[in-house]
Coordinates of C-alpha atoms in Angstrom, one line a residue:
Chain A
M1 CA 176.0 77.6 57.2
K2 CA 178.3 76.1 59.8
W3 CA 181.0 78.6 59.0
L4 CA 178.5 81.5 59.3
N5 CA 177.3 80.3 62.8
Q6 CA 180.9 80.2 64.1
N7 CA 181.9 83.5 62.6
V8 CA 179.0 85.9 63.0
G9 CA 181.2 88.1 65.2
S10 CA 184.1 88.5 62.7
L11 CA 181.6 89.0 59.9
L12 CA 180.0 91.9 61.7
E13 CA 183.4 93.3 62.6
L14 CA 184.6 93.2 59.0
T15 CA 181.3 94.7 57.8
V16 CA 181.9 97.7 60.1
A17 CA 185.5 98.0 58.9
H18 CA 184.2 97.8 55.3
L19 CA 181.7 100.6 55.9
A20 CA 184.3 102.7 57.8
L21 CA 186.4 102.8 54.6
A22 CA 183.7 103.1 52.0
V23 CA 181.5 105.7 53.6
P24 CA 184.2 108.4 54.3
A25 CA 185.5 107.9 50.8
I26 CA 182.1 108.4 49.2
L27 CA 181.4 111.5 51.3
L28 CA 184.8 113.0 50.7
S29 CA 184.4 112.5 46.9
L30 CA 181.1 114.5 47.1
V31 CA 182.8 117.3 49.1
I32 CA 185.7 117.5 46.6
A33 CA 183.7 116.9 43.4
V34 CA 180.8 119.3 43.8
P35 CA 182.9 122.5 43.9
I36 CA 185.1 121.3 41.0
G37 CA 182.0 120.3 39.0
W38 CA 180.4 123.7 39.6
T39 CA 183.6 125.6 38.7
A40 CA 184.0 123.5 35.6
Q41 CA 180.5 124.5 34.5
R42 CA 181.1 128.2 35.2
L43 CA 184.6 128.4 33.6
R44 CA 184.1 126.7 30.2
W45 CA 187.8 126.6 29.4
A46 CA 188.4 124.6 32.6
R47 CA 185.9 121.9 31.8
D48 CA 187.7 119.8 29.2
P49 CA 191.1 119.8 31.0
A50 CA 189.4 118.9 34.3
L51 CA 187.4 116.1 32.7
A52 CA 190.5 114.8 30.9
L53 CA 192.4 114.7 34.2
V54 CA 189.8 112.7 36.0
G55 CA 189.6 110.4 33.0
V56 CA 193.3 109.6 33.4
L57 CA 193.0 109.1 37.2
Y58 CA 190.1 106.7 36.5
A59 CA 192.3 104.7 34.1
I60 CA 194.9 103.9 36.8
P61 CA 194.5 100.4 38.1
S62 CA 193.6 100.2 41.8
L63 CA 196.0 97.6 43.2
P64 CA 199.1 99.5 42.1
L65 CA 197.7 102.7 43.5
F66 CA 197.2 100.9 46.9
V67 CA 201.0 100.4 46.7
L68 CA 202.1 103.7 45.4
V69 CA 200.0 106.1 47.5
P70 CA 201.7 105.1 50.8
V71 CA 205.2 105.3 49.2
V72 CA 204.5 108.9 47.9
L73 CA 202.7 110.2 51.0
G74 CA 204.8 108.3 53.5
I75 CA 201.8 106.6 55.3
G76 CA 201.5 103.0 56.3
I77 CA 200.5 100.6 53.4
R78 CA 198.0 98.8 55.6
S79 CA 196.5 101.9 57.1
S80 CA 192.9 103.0 56.8
A81 CA 194.1 106.4 55.5
N82 CA 195.7 104.6 52.5
A83 CA 192.5 102.8 51.6
I84 CA 190.3 105.9 52.1
I85 CA 192.7 108.0 49.9
V86 CA 192.7 105.5 47.1
L87 CA 189.0 104.9 47.2
T88 CA 188.4 108.7 47.2
V89 CA 190.5 109.1 44.1
Y90 CA 188.3 106.8 42.1
A91 CA 185.0 108.0 43.6
T92 CA 186.1 111.7 42.9
A93 CA 187.0 110.7 39.3
I94 CA 183.4 109.5 38.7
M95 CA 181.8 112.2 40.7
V96 CA 183.5 115.3 39.1
R97 CA 182.2 114.2 35.7
S98 CA 178.7 113.7 37.1
A99 CA 178.7 117.0 39.0
A100 CA 179.8 118.9 35.9
D101 CA 177.0 117.3 33.9
A102 CA 174.6 117.9 36.8
F103 CA 175.3 121.7 36.9
S104 CA 175.1 121.9 33.1
S105 CA 171.6 120.3 33.4
V106 CA 170.3 123.2 35.5
P107 CA 168.0 125.3 33.2
L108 CA 169.5 128.6 32.1
E109 CA 166.2 130.4 32.8
A110 CA 166.2 129.3 36.4
R111 CA 169.7 130.6 36.9
M112 CA 169.1 133.8 35.1
S113 CA 165.8 134.4 37.0
A114 CA 167.6 134.0 40.3
T115 CA 170.2 136.5 39.2
A116 CA 167.6 138.9 38.0
I117 CA 165.7 139.0 41.3
G118 CA 169.0 139.8 43.0
Y119 CA 170.5 136.5 44.3
S120 CA 174.2 136.6 45.0
T121 CA 176.3 133.9 43.4
W122 CA 176.7 132.2 46.9
H123 CA 172.9 132.3 47.6
R124 CA 172.1 131.1 44.1
F125 CA 174.5 128.1 44.4
W126 CA 172.7 126.9 47.5
S127 CA 169.1 127.6 46.6
V128 CA 169.0 127.2 42.8
D129 CA 172.0 125.5 41.3
L130 CA 172.6 122.7 43.9
P131 CA 169.0 121.6 44.4
L132 CA 168.3 121.5 40.7
A133 CA 171.5 119.6 40.0
I134 CA 170.5 116.8 42.5
P135 CA 168.8 114.4 40.1
V136 CA 171.7 114.1 37.7
M137 CA 174.3 114.1 40.6
L138 CA 172.4 111.3 42.3
A139 CA 172.8 109.1 39.3
G140 CA 176.6 109.6 39.6
L141 CA 176.5 109.1 43.3
R142 CA 174.8 105.7 42.9
V143 CA 177.5 104.5 40.6
V144 CA 180.1 105.8 43.1
V145 CA 178.4 104.0 46.0
V146 CA 178.2 100.6 44.3
S147 CA 181.7 100.7 42.8
T148 CA 183.3 102.0 45.9
V149 CA 181.8 99.3 48.1
S150 CA 183.1 96.7 45.6
L151 CA 186.5 98.3 45.3
V152 CA 187.2 98.3 49.1
T153 CA 187.7 94.5 48.9
V154 CA 190.9 94.9 46.7
G155 CA 192.6 96.5 49.7
S156 CA 192.4 93.1 51.5
V157 CA 195.1 91.8 49.2
I158 CA 197.7 94.0 50.8
G159 CA 196.3 93.5 54.2
I160 CA 193.7 96.2 54.8
P161 CA 190.8 94.6 56.7
S162 CA 187.4 94.7 55.1
L163 CA 184.9 92.1 53.8
G164 CA 187.6 91.3 51.2
T165 CA 189.5 89.7 54.0
L166 CA 187.0 86.9 53.8
F167 CA 188.0 86.4 50.1
T168 CA 191.8 86.2 50.8
D169 CA 191.4 84.2 54.1
G170 CA 188.7 81.9 52.6
F171 CA 190.9 81.3 49.5
Q172 CA 194.0 80.5 51.5
R173 CA 192.1 78.1 53.9
G174 CA 189.9 76.7 51.2
I175 CA 186.6 77.6 52.8
V176 CA 184.0 78.2 50.1
A177 CA 181.3 79.4 52.6
E178 CA 183.6 82.2 53.8
V179 CA 184.2 83.6 50.3
A180 CA 180.6 83.2 49.4
A181 CA 179.5 85.1 52.6
G182 CA 181.9 87.9 51.8
L183 CA 180.5 88.2 48.3
I184 CA 176.9 88.2 49.4
V185 CA 177.4 90.7 52.2
T186 CA 179.4 93.0 50.0
V187 CA 176.6 93.0 47.3
L188 CA 174.0 93.5 50.1
I189 CA 175.8 96.5 51.5
A190 CA 176.0 98.0 48.0
L191 CA 172.3 97.5 47.5
V192 CA 171.4 99.0 50.9
L193 CA 173.5 102.1 50.4
D194 CA 172.1 102.4 46.9
G195 CA 168.6 102.3 48.3
M196 CA 169.5 104.9 50.9
C197 CA 170.7 107.2 48.1
I198 CA 167.4 106.8 46.3
L199 CA 165.5 107.7 49.4
A200 CA 167.7 110.7 50.2
G201 CA 167.2 111.9 46.6
R202 CA 163.4 111.7 47.0
A203 CA 163.5 113.6 50.3
L204 CA 165.8 116.3 48.8
T205 CA 163.7 116.8 45.6
P206 CA 160.0 116.9 46.8
W207 CA 159.1 118.9 43.7
A208 CA 159.9 116.0 41.4
R209 CA 157.0 113.9 42.9
A210 CA 154.7 116.9 43.0
A211 CA 155.2 117.3 39.3
E212 CA 154.6 113.6 38.8
A213 CA 151.3 113.7 40.7
R214 CA 149.9 116.5 38.6
Chain B
M1 CA 210.9 108.7 47.9
E2 CA 214.1 106.7 48.4
L3 CA 212.0 103.6 47.5
L4 CA 210.7 105.2 44.4
L5 CA 214.3 105.8 43.2
Q6 CA 215.3 102.2 44.0
A7 CA 212.2 101.1 41.9
F8 CA 213.4 103.3 39.0
S9 CA 216.9 101.8 39.2
W10 CA 215.3 98.3 39.2
L11 CA 213.4 99.4 36.0
L12 CA 216.6 100.7 34.4
T13 CA 218.5 97.4 35.1
P14 CA 218.5 95.3 31.9
E15 CA 218.5 92.0 33.8
S16 CA 215.1 92.9 35.4
W17 CA 213.7 92.8 31.9
T18 CA 215.5 90.0 30.2
Q19 CA 216.0 87.3 32.8
Q20 CA 213.7 84.2 32.9
G21 CA 210.4 85.4 34.3
G22 CA 211.5 89.0 33.9
A23 CA 209.5 92.1 33.3
L24 CA 209.4 91.6 29.5
Q25 CA 207.9 88.2 29.8
R26 CA 205.4 89.3 32.5
L27 CA 204.5 92.3 30.4
F28 CA 203.7 90.1 27.4
E29 CA 201.8 87.7 29.6
H30 CA 199.7 90.5 31.0
L31 CA 199.0 92.0 27.6
G32 CA 198.2 88.6 26.2
V33 CA 195.7 87.7 28.9
T34 CA 194.1 91.2 28.5
I35 CA 193.8 91.0 24.7
G36 CA 192.7 87.3 24.8
V37 CA 190.0 87.9 27.4
V38 CA 188.6 91.0 25.8
A39 CA 188.6 89.3 22.3
L40 CA 186.8 86.2 23.7
S41 CA 184.3 88.3 25.7
A42 CA 183.7 90.6 22.7
G43 CA 183.1 87.6 20.5
I44 CA 180.1 86.7 22.6
A45 CA 178.9 90.0 24.0
L46 CA 179.1 92.2 20.9
P47 CA 176.9 90.2 18.6
L48 CA 174.5 89.7 21.5
G49 CA 174.5 93.4 22.3
V50 CA 174.0 94.4 18.6
M51 CA 171.0 92.0 18.3
I52 CA 169.5 93.4 21.5
G53 CA 170.0 96.9 20.2
H54 CA 168.6 96.1 16.8
T55 CA 165.5 94.3 18.0
R56 CA 165.1 96.6 21.0
R57 CA 164.1 93.7 23.1
W58 CA 165.3 92.9 26.7
T59 CA 167.1 96.3 26.9
T60 CA 165.8 97.0 30.4
A61 CA 166.8 93.5 31.6
V62 CA 170.3 93.9 30.1
A63 CA 170.7 97.4 31.7
L64 CA 169.6 96.0 35.1
L65 CA 172.0 93.0 34.7
A66 CA 174.9 95.2 33.7
G67 CA 174.2 97.5 36.8
A68 CA 174.0 94.5 39.1
A69 CA 177.2 93.0 37.8
R70 CA 178.9 96.3 38.9
A71 CA 178.2 95.4 42.5
I72 CA 180.0 92.1 42.4
P73 CA 183.6 92.4 43.7
T74 CA 185.9 90.8 41.2
L75 CA 188.3 89.6 43.9
G76 CA 185.4 87.6 45.5
L77 CA 184.5 86.1 42.1
L78 CA 188.1 85.3 41.4
T79 CA 188.8 83.6 44.8
L80 CA 185.5 81.7 44.6
L81 CA 186.3 80.4 41.1
G82 CA 189.9 79.8 42.3
L83 CA 188.6 77.4 45.0
A84 CA 186.3 75.7 42.4
L85 CA 188.9 75.4 39.6
G86 CA 192.1 75.2 41.5
I87 CA 195.4 77.1 41.0
G88 CA 195.9 78.2 37.4
L89 CA 194.8 80.5 34.7
G90 CA 191.3 79.1 34.5
A91 CA 189.8 81.1 37.4
P92 CA 191.2 84.5 36.5
V93 CA 190.3 84.1 32.9
L94 CA 186.7 83.2 33.7
A95 CA 186.4 86.0 36.3
L96 CA 187.8 88.5 33.8
L97 CA 185.4 87.3 31.1
V98 CA 182.5 88.0 33.4
L99 CA 184.0 91.4 34.2
A100 CA 184.5 92.4 30.6
A101 CA 181.0 91.4 29.4
P102 CA 178.8 94.2 30.9
P103 CA 180.6 97.2 29.3
L104 CA 180.9 95.4 26.0
L105 CA 177.2 94.5 26.0
A106 CA 176.2 98.0 27.1
G107 CA 178.3 99.7 24.5
A108 CA 176.9 97.5 21.7
Y109 CA 173.2 97.7 22.6
A110 CA 173.3 101.4 23.6
G111 CA 175.2 102.3 20.4
V112 CA 172.9 100.5 18.1
Q113 CA 169.8 101.6 20.0
A114 CA 170.9 105.2 19.7
V115 CA 171.1 105.1 15.9
D116 CA 168.6 107.6 14.4
R117 CA 165.3 105.8 13.7
A118 CA 164.9 107.8 10.5
A119 CA 168.2 106.3 9.2
V120 CA 167.0 102.7 10.0
D121 CA 163.5 103.3 8.5
G122 CA 165.0 104.9 5.5
A123 CA 167.2 101.9 4.9
R124 CA 164.3 99.6 5.3
S125 CA 162.1 101.6 2.9
V126 CA 164.7 101.4 0.1
G127 CA 164.6 97.6 0.5
M128 CA 167.6 96.7 2.6
S129 CA 167.3 93.4 4.5
E130 CA 167.7 93.3 8.3
A131 CA 171.2 91.9 7.9
Q132 CA 172.1 94.7 5.5
I133 CA 170.6 97.3 7.9
I134 CA 172.8 96.0 10.7
R135 CA 175.9 95.8 8.6
S136 CA 175.8 99.0 6.7
V137 CA 173.7 101.4 8.7
E138 CA 173.6 100.5 12.4
L139 CA 177.1 99.2 12.9
P140 CA 179.0 102.1 11.2
L141 CA 176.8 104.7 13.1
A142 CA 177.2 102.8 16.4
L143 CA 180.9 102.2 16.1
P144 CA 182.1 105.1 18.4
V145 CA 179.9 103.8 21.2
I146 CA 180.9 100.2 20.6
V147 CA 184.6 101.1 20.6
G148 CA 183.9 103.1 23.9
G149 CA 182.6 99.9 25.4
I150 CA 185.7 97.9 24.2
R151 CA 187.8 100.7 25.8
S152 CA 186.1 100.4 29.1
A153 CA 186.3 96.6 29.1
T154 CA 190.0 96.6 28.1
L155 CA 190.9 99.1 30.9
Q156 CA 189.0 97.1 33.5
V157 CA 190.6 93.8 32.4
V158 CA 194.1 95.1 32.2
A159 CA 193.7 96.5 35.7
T160 CA 192.1 93.4 37.1
A161 CA 194.5 91.0 35.3
T162 CA 196.9 92.2 38.1
L163 CA 194.8 90.1 40.5
A164 CA 195.2 87.1 38.3
A165 CA 198.6 86.6 39.9
Y166 CA 196.7 85.9 43.1
T167 CA 195.7 82.4 41.9
S168 CA 198.2 81.8 39.1
D169 CA 201.8 82.8 38.3
T170 CA 200.8 85.1 35.4
G171 CA 201.3 88.7 34.5
L172 CA 202.7 91.8 36.2
G173 CA 200.7 91.2 39.4
R174 CA 203.3 88.6 40.3
Y175 CA 205.7 91.4 41.3
I176 CA 203.1 92.9 43.6
F177 CA 202.3 89.7 45.4
S178 CA 205.8 88.4 45.6
G179 CA 207.1 91.9 46.6
L180 CA 204.5 92.1 49.4
K181 CA 205.4 88.7 50.7
S182 CA 209.2 89.1 50.6
R183 CA 209.1 92.8 51.5
D184 CA 211.0 93.6 48.3
Y185 CA 209.6 97.1 48.0
P186 CA 211.6 98.3 44.9
E187 CA 210.3 95.3 42.9
L188 CA 206.8 95.9 44.3
I189 CA 206.8 99.5 43.3
A190 CA 208.4 98.9 39.9
G191 CA 205.7 96.3 39.2
S192 CA 203.0 98.7 40.2
L193 CA 204.4 101.4 37.9
L194 CA 204.5 99.0 35.0
V195 CA 200.8 98.1 35.4
I196 CA 199.9 101.8 35.6
A197 CA 202.0 102.6 32.5
L198 CA 200.5 99.7 30.5
A199 CA 196.9 100.8 31.5
L200 CA 197.5 104.5 30.6
L201 CA 199.2 103.4 27.3
L202 CA 196.2 101.4 26.3
D203 CA 193.8 104.1 27.4
G204 CA 195.8 106.7 25.4
S205 CA 195.8 104.5 22.3
F206 CA 192.0 104.2 22.5
A207 CA 191.6 107.9 23.0
L208 CA 193.8 108.5 19.9
L209 CA 191.9 105.9 17.8
M210 CA 188.5 107.4 18.8
K211 CA 189.7 111.0 18.1
R212 CA 191.0 110.0 14.6
H213 CA 187.7 108.2 13.9
A214 CA 185.7 111.2 15.1
S215 CA 187.6 113.6 12.8
A216 CA 187.0 111.3 9.8
P217 CA 184.3 112.5 7.3
R218 CA 181.7 110.3 9.0
S219 CA 181.5 112.7 11.9
D220 CA 178.8 114.7 10.1
L221 CA 176.4 111.8 10.6
K222 CA 174.2 112.2 13.6
T223 CA 174.9 109.8 16.5
T224 CA 174.0 110.1 20.1
T225 CA 176.8 108.9 22.4
T226 CA 176.1 107.2 25.6
S227 CA 179.0 106.1 27.7
P228 CA 178.7 102.6 29.0
G229 CA 179.3 102.4 32.7
R230 CA 182.5 101.1 34.0
N231 CA 184.0 100.3 37.4
P232 CA 187.4 101.4 38.5
S233 CA 189.3 98.3 39.2

């Protein structure tokens, strides 16, 4: 408690830094994965190779990637860009699979009806495929949110500030309260963002509740 | 890119591998910790998961618990345990055990639970005991999902075992931490490449194993596969 009272400022600062790395990575993964997932669903032959590729990406351990990305791209090892790129790789790996599953879950009749009444591919994507894919995609997004928020902390080992800094600093100085505070706040952020995903999902799929009420 | 070439030349130097505390020793330490932790965790989690899947009790609680465990950052758990247990292998091993349990548990209970009810009821009606049902009906049918869980756990542990070097002088992670401290970038990069290679090798072996199993004559039996959730680490 004493540690907390004296360090509320730095706790807030690190929380903001944590979010500034996690949120862009989560959003970027959505923007990258949705078109890939949609394409994988349309071009059957592309599906398996694409999923195999993201499977391999997913198998790469994160700490080594935090070291290698800056070497290959020539960016600073302690830069936010490094953290966001690494986090985006893992988030995208989960999200592509989930988006491909989500677009496959759209009923064929719905898609064919849209085409039959004259929707263009572009129009159908926005008003039929994407909305109907939301429930399955949301499940993937929730996994992405929780695991990304937790993964951000690994960057602190190489000096990228986040709530993980409380782990490394607390460990080196032997302050249990500091490490515990970092753990609790990280889990809280994951829970809050997860809750926001659920609410957004409800707002975006009003028909799901209408069907439940009937 | 210059650094990458230096890292490769480090990897191609025999002394980097054979000297005291060299890459060969670190590689075996890393692999040893990974196999030991997964085996220990599997010894507890798999029987528990199979029982839960067989009795279909507490499945919701276990699913919730496995989901919640995903939110816990391993580095936080590791440093907290490190402060409690001191420098050494105890803290990382305990943290890795906790990390490995959810995918193992999820694979075991989901696999057994997904076994066709008709097969289980059929076995019961011809007079098999519950132990026989588990051993000769549920386990063989659930095997692909259980192995999938072991694969997830292994990958997570081999990746996170890198962090073990943060509190103890074990495994390939040592190159990353000492390289960062002394700004020895070739060694740092070479260590990173070794961890990645080890992880991909293990993942590839599992993929091969599962493919061979799937193409065996058993594949005509109906199983529903659910992939147990895993974190990148």
